[in-house]
PDB file of C-alpha atoms in Angstrom:
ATOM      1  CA  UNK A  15     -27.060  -6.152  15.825  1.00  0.00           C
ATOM      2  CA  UNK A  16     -24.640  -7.290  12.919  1.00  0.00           C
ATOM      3  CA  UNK A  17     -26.310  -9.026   9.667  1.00  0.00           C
ATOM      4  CA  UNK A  18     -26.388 -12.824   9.148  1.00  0.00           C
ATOM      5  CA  UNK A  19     -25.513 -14.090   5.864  1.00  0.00           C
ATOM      6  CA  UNK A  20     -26.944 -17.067   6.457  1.00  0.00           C
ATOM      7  CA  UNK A  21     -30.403 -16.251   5.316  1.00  0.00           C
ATOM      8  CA  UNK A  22     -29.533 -13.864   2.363  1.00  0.00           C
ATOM      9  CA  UNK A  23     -32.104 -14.698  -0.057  1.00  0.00           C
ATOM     10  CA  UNK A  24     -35.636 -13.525   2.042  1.00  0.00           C
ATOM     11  CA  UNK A  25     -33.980  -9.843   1.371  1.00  0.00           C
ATOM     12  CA  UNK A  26     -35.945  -7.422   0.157  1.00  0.00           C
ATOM     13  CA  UNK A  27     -35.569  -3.796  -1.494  1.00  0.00           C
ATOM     14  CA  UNK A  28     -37.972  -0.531   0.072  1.00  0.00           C
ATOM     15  CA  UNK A  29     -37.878   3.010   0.222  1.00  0.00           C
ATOM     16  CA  UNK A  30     -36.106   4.046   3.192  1.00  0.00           C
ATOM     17  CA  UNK A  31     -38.217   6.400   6.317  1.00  0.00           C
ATOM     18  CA  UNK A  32     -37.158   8.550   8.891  1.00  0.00           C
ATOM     19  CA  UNK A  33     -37.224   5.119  11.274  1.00  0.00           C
ATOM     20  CA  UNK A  34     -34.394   3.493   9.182  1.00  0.00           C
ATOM     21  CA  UNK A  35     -32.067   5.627   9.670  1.00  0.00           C
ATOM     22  CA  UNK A  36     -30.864   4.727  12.686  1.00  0.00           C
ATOM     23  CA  UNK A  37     -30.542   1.132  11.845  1.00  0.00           C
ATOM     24  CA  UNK A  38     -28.739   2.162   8.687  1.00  0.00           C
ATOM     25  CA  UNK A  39     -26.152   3.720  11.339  1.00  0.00           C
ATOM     26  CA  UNK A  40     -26.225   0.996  13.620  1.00  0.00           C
ATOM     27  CA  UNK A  41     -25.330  -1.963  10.635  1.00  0.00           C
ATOM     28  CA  UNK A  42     -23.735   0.297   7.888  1.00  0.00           C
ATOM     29  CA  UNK A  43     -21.496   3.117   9.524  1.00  0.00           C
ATOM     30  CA  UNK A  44     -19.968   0.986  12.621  1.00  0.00           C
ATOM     31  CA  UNK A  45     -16.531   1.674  10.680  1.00  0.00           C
ATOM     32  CA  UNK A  46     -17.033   5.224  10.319  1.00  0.00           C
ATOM     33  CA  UNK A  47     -15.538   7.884  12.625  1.00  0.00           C
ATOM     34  CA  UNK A  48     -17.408  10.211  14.754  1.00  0.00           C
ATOM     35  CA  UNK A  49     -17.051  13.275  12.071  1.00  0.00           C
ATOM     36  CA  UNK A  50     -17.786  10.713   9.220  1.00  0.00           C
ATOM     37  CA  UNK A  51     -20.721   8.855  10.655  1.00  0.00           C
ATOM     38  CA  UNK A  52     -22.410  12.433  11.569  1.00  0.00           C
ATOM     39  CA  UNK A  53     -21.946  13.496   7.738  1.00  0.00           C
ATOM     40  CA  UNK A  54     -23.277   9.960   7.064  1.00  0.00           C
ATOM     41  CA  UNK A  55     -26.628  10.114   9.483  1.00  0.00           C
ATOM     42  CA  UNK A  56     -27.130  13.739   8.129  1.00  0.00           C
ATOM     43  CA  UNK A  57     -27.155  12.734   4.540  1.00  0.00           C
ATOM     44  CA  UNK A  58     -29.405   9.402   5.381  1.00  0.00           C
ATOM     45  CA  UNK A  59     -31.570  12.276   6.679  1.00  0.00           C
ATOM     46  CA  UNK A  60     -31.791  14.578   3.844  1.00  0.00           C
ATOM     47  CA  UNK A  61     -32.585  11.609   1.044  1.00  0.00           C
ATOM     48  CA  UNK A  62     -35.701  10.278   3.110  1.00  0.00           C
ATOM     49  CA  UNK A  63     -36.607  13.661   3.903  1.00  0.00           C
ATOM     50  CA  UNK A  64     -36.371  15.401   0.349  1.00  0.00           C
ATOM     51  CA  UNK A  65     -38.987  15.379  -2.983  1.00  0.00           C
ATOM     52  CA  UNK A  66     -36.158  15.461  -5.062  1.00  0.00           C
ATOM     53  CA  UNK A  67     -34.605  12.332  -3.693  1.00  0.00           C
ATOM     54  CA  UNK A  68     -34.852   8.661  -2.866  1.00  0.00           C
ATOM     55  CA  UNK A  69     -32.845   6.149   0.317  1.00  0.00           C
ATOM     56  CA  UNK A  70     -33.640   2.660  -1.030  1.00  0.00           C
ATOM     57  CA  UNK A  71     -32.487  -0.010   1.139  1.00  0.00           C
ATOM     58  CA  UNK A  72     -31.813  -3.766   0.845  1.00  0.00           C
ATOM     59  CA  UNK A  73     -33.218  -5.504   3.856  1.00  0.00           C
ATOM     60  CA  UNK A  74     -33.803  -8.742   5.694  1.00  0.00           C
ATOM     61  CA  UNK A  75     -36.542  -9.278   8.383  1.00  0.00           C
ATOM     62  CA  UNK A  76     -35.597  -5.843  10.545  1.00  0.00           C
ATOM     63  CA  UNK A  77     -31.606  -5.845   9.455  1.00  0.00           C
ATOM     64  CA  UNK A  78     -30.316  -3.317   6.719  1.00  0.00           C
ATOM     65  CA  UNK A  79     -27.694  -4.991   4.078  1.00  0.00           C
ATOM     66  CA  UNK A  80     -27.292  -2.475   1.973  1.00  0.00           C
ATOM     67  CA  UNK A  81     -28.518   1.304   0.352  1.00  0.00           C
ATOM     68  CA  UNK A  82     -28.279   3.247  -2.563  1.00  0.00           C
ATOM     69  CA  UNK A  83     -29.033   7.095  -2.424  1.00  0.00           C
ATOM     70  CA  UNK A  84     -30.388   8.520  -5.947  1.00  0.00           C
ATOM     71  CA  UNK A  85     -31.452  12.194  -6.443  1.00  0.00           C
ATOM     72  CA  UNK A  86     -33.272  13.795  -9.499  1.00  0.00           C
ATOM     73  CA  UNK A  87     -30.354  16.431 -10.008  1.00  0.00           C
ATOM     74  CA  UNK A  88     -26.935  16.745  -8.814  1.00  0.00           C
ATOM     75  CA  UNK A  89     -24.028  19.021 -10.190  1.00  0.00           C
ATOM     76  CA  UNK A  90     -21.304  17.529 -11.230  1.00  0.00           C
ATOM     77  CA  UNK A  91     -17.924  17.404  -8.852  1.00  0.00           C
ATOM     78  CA  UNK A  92     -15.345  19.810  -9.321  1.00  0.00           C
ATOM     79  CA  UNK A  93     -12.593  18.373 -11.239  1.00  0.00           C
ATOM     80  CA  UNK A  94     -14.672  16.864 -13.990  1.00  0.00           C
ATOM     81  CA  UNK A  95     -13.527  17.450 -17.013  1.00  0.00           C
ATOM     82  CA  UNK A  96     -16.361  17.063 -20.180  1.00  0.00           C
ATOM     83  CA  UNK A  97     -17.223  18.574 -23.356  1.00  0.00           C
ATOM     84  CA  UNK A  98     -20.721  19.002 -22.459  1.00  0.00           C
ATOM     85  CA  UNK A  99     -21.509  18.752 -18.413  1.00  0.00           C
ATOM     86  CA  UNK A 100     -25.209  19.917 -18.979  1.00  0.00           C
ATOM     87  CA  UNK A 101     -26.292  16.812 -20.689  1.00  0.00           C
ATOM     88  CA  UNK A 102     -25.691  15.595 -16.821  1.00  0.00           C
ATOM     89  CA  UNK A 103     -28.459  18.208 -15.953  1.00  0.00           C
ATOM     90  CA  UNK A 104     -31.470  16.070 -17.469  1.00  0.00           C
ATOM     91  CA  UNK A 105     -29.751  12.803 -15.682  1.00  0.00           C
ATOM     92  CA  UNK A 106     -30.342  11.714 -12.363  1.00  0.00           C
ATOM     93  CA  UNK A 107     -27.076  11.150 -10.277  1.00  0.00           C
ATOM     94  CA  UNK A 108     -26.355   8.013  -7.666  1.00  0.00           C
ATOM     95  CA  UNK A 109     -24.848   9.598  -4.267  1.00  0.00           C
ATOM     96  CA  UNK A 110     -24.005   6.346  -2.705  1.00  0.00           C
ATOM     97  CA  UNK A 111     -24.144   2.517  -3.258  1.00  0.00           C
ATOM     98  CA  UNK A 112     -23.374   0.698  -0.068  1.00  0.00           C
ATOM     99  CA  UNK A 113     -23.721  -3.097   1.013  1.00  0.00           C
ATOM    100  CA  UNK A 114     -22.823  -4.684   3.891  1.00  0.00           C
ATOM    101  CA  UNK A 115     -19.196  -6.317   3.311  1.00  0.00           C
ATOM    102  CA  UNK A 116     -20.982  -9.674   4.566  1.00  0.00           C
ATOM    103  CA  UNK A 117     -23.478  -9.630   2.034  1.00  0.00           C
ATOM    104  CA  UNK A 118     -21.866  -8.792  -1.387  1.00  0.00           C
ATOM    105  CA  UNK A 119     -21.488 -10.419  -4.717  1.00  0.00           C
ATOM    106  CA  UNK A 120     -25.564 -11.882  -3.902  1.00  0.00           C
ATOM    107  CA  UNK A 121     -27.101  -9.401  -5.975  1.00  0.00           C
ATOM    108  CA  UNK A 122     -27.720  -6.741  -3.757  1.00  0.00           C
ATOM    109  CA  UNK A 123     -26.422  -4.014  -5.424  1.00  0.00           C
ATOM    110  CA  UNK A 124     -27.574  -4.838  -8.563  1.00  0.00           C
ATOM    111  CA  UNK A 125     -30.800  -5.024  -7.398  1.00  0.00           C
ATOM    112  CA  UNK A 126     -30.667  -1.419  -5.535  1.00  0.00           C
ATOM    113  CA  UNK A 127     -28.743  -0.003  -8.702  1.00  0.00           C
ATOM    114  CA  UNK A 128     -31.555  -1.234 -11.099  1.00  0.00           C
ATOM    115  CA  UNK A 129     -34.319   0.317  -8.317  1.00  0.00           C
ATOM    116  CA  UNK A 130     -32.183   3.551  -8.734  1.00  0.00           C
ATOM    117  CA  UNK A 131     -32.496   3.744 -12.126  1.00  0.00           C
ATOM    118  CA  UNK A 132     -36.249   2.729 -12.676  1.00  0.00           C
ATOM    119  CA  UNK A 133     -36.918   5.881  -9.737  1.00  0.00           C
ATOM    120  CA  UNK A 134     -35.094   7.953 -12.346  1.00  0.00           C
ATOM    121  CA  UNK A 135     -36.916   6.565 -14.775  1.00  0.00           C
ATOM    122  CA  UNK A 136     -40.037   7.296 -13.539  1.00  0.00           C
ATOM    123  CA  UNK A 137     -39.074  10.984 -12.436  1.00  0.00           C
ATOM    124  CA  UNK A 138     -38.704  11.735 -16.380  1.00  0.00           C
ATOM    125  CA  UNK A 139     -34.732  11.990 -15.937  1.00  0.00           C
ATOM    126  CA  UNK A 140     -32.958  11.225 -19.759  1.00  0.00           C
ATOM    127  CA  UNK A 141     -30.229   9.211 -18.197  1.00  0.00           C
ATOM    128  CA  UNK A 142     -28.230   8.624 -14.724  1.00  0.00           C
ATOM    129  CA  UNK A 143     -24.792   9.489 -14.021  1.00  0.00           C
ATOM    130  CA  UNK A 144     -22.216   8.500 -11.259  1.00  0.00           C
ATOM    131  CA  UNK A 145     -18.692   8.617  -9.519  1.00  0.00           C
ATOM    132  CA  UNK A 146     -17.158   5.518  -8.472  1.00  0.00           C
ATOM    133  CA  UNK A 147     -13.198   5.223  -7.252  1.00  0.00           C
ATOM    134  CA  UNK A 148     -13.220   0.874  -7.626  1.00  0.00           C
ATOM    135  CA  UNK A 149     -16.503   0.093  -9.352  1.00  0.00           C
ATOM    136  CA  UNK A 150     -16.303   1.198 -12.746  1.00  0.00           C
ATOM    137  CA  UNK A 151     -15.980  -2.201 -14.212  1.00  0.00           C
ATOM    138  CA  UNK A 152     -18.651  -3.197 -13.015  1.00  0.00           C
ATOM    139  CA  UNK A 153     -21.129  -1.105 -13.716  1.00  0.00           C
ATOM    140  CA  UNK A 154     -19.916  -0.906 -17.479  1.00  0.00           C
ATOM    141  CA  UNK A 155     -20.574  -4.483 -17.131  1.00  0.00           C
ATOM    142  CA  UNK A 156     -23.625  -4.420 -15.371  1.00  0.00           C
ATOM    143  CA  UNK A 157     -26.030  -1.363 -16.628  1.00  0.00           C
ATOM    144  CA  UNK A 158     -23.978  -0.539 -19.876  1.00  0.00           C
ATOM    145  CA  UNK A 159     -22.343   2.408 -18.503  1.00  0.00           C
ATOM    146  CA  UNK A 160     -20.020   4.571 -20.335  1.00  0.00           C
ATOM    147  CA  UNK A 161     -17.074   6.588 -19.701  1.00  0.00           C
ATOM    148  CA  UNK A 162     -17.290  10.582 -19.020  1.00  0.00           C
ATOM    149  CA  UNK A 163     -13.881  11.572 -16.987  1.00  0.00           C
ATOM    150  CA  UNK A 164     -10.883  10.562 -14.842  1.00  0.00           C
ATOM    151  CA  UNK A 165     -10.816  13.006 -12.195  1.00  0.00           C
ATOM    152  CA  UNK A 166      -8.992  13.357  -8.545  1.00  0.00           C
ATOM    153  CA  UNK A 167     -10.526  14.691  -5.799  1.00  0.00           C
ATOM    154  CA  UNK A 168      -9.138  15.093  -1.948  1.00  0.00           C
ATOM    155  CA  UNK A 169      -6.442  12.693  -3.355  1.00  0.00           C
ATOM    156  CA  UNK A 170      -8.181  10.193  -4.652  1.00  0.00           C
ATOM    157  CA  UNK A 171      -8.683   9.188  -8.588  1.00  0.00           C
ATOM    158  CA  UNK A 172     -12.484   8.363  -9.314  1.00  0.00           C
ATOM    159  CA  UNK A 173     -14.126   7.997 -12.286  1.00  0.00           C
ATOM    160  CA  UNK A 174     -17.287   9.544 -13.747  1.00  0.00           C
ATOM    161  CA  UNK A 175     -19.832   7.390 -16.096  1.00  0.00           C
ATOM    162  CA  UNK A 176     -23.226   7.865 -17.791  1.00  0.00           C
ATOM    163  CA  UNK A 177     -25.963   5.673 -18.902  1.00  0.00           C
ATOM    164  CA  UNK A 178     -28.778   7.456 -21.103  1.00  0.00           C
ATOM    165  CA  UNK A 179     -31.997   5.793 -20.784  1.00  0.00           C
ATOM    166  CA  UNK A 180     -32.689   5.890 -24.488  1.00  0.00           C
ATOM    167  CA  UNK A 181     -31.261   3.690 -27.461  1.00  0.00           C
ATOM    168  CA  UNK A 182     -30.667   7.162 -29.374  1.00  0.00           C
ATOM    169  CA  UNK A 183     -26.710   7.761 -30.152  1.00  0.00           C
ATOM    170  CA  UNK A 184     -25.129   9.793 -26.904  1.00  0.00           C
ATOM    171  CA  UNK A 185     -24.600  13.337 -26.862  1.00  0.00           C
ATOM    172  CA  UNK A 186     -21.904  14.913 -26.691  1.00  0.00           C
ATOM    173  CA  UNK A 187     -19.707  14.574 -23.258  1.00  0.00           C
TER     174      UNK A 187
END
Protein backbone atom coordinates (compact mmCIF):
# COMPACT_ATOMS: atom_id res chain seq x y z
CA UNK A 1 0.00 0.00 0.00
CA UNK A 2 1.44 3.49 -1.16
CA UNK A 3 1.34 6.54 1.50
CA UNK A 4 -1.37 9.25 1.44
CA UNK A 5 -0.30 12.70 1.83
CA UNK A 6 -3.39 13.73 2.65
CA UNK A 7 -3.20 13.16 6.33
CA UNK A 8 0.53 14.10 6.91
CA UNK A 9 0.40 15.74 10.15
CA UNK A 10 -0.91 12.53 12.65
CA UNK A 11 2.84 11.18 11.72
CA UNK A 12 4.78 10.07 14.21
CA UNK A 13 8.62 9.14 14.83
CA UNK A 14 9.57 5.34 16.69
CA UNK A 15 12.29 3.06 16.86
CA UNK A 16 12.03 0.68 14.15
CA UNK A 17 11.51 -3.64 15.05
CA UNK A 18 12.12 -6.61 13.25
CA UNK A 19 8.13 -6.26 12.07
CA UNK A 20 8.87 -2.97 10.17
CA UNK A 21 10.99 -4.04 8.04
CA UNK A 22 9.02 -5.41 5.67
CA UNK A 23 6.77 -2.47 5.39
CA UNK A 24 9.85 -0.30 5.08
CA UNK A 25 10.42 -2.55 1.80
CA UNK A 26 7.03 -2.58 0.73
CA UNK A 27 6.63 1.70 0.83
CA UNK A 28 10.37 2.75 0.66
CA UNK A 29 12.38 0.38 -1.79
CA UNK A 30 9.51 -0.19 -4.60
CA UNK A 31 12.16 1.71 -6.91
CA UNK A 32 14.97 -0.35 -6.00
CA UNK A 33 16.26 -3.31 -8.05
CA UNK A 34 16.34 -6.82 -6.98
CA UNK A 35 20.30 -6.64 -5.98
CA UNK A 36 19.62 -3.13 -4.40
CA UNK A 37 16.48 -3.81 -2.45
CA UNK A 38 18.25 -7.14 -0.95
CA UNK A 39 21.31 -4.84 0.23
CA UNK A 40 18.51 -2.50 1.41
CA UNK A 41 16.27 -5.26 3.53
CA UNK A 42 19.68 -6.64 4.84
CA UNK A 43 20.84 -3.36 6.19
CA UNK A 44 17.09 -2.51 7.63
CA UNK A 45 17.96 -5.82 9.34
CA UNK A 46 21.23 -5.20 10.87
CA UNK A 47 20.19 -1.49 12.44
CA UNK A 48 17.06 -3.01 14.36
CA UNK A 49 18.99 -5.93 15.17
CA UNK A 50 22.35 -4.32 16.51
CA UNK A 51 23.34 -2.52 20.21
CA UNK A 52 25.41 -0.29 18.46
CA UNK A 53 22.70 1.04 16.22
CA UNK A 54 19.31 2.63 15.80
CA UNK A 55 16.24 2.36 12.49
CA UNK A 56 14.00 5.31 13.45
CA UNK A 57 11.10 5.65 11.30
CA UNK A 58 8.53 8.37 10.47
CA UNK A 59 5.11 6.85 10.42
CA UNK A 60 1.40 7.35 9.95
CA UNK A 61 -1.33 4.97 11.34
CA UNK A 62 0.47 1.49 9.92
CA UNK A 63 2.30 3.34 6.70
CA UNK A 64 6.16 4.14 6.82
CA UNK A 65 7.10 7.81 5.32
CA UNK A 66 10.33 7.92 6.01
CA UNK A 67 13.78 6.46 8.10
CA UNK A 68 16.95 7.48 9.20
CA UNK A 69 19.65 4.80 10.17
CA UNK A 70 22.25 6.17 12.93
CA UNK A 71 25.06 3.98 14.41
CA UNK A 72 27.41 4.78 17.43
CA UNK A 73 30.65 4.29 15.19
CA UNK A 74 31.30 4.10 11.62
CA UNK A 75 34.72 4.47 9.70
CA UNK A 76 34.96 6.87 7.49
CA UNK A 77 34.62 6.07 3.45
CA UNK A 78 37.55 5.60 1.49
CA UNK A 79 38.32 8.63 -0.40
CA UNK A 80 38.00 11.06 2.46
CA UNK A 81 40.45 13.24 2.66
CA UNK A 82 40.99 15.08 6.47
CA UNK A 83 43.63 16.27 8.64
CA UNK A 84 42.40 14.43 11.52
CA UNK A 85 39.76 11.38 10.62
CA UNK A 86 39.83 10.11 14.33
CA UNK A 87 38.00 13.02 15.73
CA UNK A 88 35.14 11.07 13.54
CA UNK A 89 35.85 8.08 15.96
CA UNK A 90 34.07 9.74 19.13
CA UNK A 91 31.08 10.89 16.56
CA UNK A 92 28.25 8.95 15.70
CA UNK A 93 27.68 8.61 11.84
CA UNK A 94 24.04 8.81 9.87
CA UNK A 95 23.90 5.70 7.29
CA UNK A 96 20.77 6.78 5.62
CA UNK A 97 18.04 9.52 5.63
CA UNK A 98 15.12 8.49 3.51
CA UNK A 99 11.47 9.95 3.07
CA UNK A 100 8.94 9.03 0.97
CA UNK A 101 9.10 11.42 -2.26
CA UNK A 102 5.25 12.11 -1.41
CA UNK A 103 5.89 13.30 1.87
CA UNK A 104 8.90 15.74 1.82
CA UNK A 105 9.56 19.31 2.65
CA UNK A 106 6.71 18.55 5.93
CA UNK A 107 9.30 18.14 8.37
CA UNK A 108 9.98 14.69 8.29
CA UNK A 109 13.42 14.58 8.00
CA UNK A 110 14.12 17.11 10.22
CA UNK A 111 12.35 15.52 12.70
CA UNK A 112 14.19 11.95 12.15
CA UNK A 113 17.61 13.92 11.77
CA UNK A 114 17.08 15.72 15.18
CA UNK A 115 15.93 11.98 16.74
CA UNK A 116 19.34 10.84 15.24
CA UNK A 117 21.23 13.15 16.88
CA UNK A 118 19.58 13.21 20.44
CA UNK A 119 20.24 8.90 20.16
CA UNK A 120 23.83 10.03 19.71
CA UNK A 121 23.51 12.21 22.21
CA UNK A 122 22.44 10.03 24.64
CA UNK A 123 25.02 7.18 23.65
CA UNK A 124 27.86 9.73 24.93
CA UNK A 125 29.05 10.28 21.15
CA UNK A 126 31.08 14.05 20.97
CA UNK A 127 29.50 14.85 17.68
CA UNK A 128 27.77 13.17 14.43
CA UNK A 129 29.13 13.01 11.08
CA UNK A 130 27.65 12.25 7.55
CA UNK A 131 27.89 11.81 3.65
CA UNK A 132 25.37 13.35 1.56
CA UNK A 133 25.71 13.67 -2.57
CA UNK A 134 22.51 16.63 -2.78
CA UNK A 135 21.82 17.53 0.84
CA UNK A 136 24.59 19.42 2.10
CA UNK A 137 22.83 22.69 2.08
CA UNK A 138 20.58 21.72 3.97
CA UNK A 139 21.83 20.30 6.69
CA UNK A 140 24.40 23.28 7.09
CA UNK A 141 21.22 25.07 7.24
CA UNK A 142 19.37 22.93 9.34
CA UNK A 143 21.69 21.34 12.30
CA UNK A 144 24.74 23.77 11.78
CA UNK A 145 26.80 21.35 10.00
CA UNK A 146 30.20 21.98 8.79
CA UNK A 147 32.34 21.03 6.02
CA UNK A 148 35.02 17.99 6.29
CA UNK A 149 35.74 16.76 2.46
CA UNK A 150 34.71 16.58 -1.22
CA UNK A 151 35.20 13.13 -2.11
CA UNK A 152 34.06 10.68 -5.19
CA UNK A 153 33.13 7.42 -4.76
CA UNK A 154 31.78 4.69 -7.52
CA UNK A 155 31.51 7.92 -9.63
CA UNK A 156 29.72 9.97 -7.75
CA UNK A 157 30.92 13.38 -5.82
CA UNK A 158 29.50 13.43 -2.13
CA UNK A 159 30.32 15.43 0.51
CA UNK A 160 31.34 14.73 4.12
CA UNK A 161 30.15 17.14 7.19
CA UNK A 162 30.40 17.22 11.00
CA UNK A 163 28.44 18.68 13.75
CA UNK A 164 30.16 18.47 17.35
CA UNK A 165 27.69 18.42 20.02
CA UNK A 166 29.57 20.93 22.13
CA UNK A 167 29.91 24.86 21.81
CA UNK A 168 33.84 24.28 22.32
CA UNK A 169 35.95 25.52 19.06
CA UNK A 170 36.26 22.27 16.51
CA UNK A 171 39.17 20.19 16.32
CA UNK A 172 41.14 19.79 13.92
CA UNK A 173 39.69 18.03 10.53
Amino acid sequence: MKPSPSNTHLWHLKEAVEADVPPILEQLAGHMGSKARARFQDKMERYVRKPDRQLIVAVQKNMILGLVCVIEKMDPPSGLECDNPKILQSFAASAQLLVHPDFRRQGIGKSLHQRSLKWAQSRGCKGHWLVTHRMADWYKKHFNYMFISRFLTKGTQKIALMKQFTDDPPESI
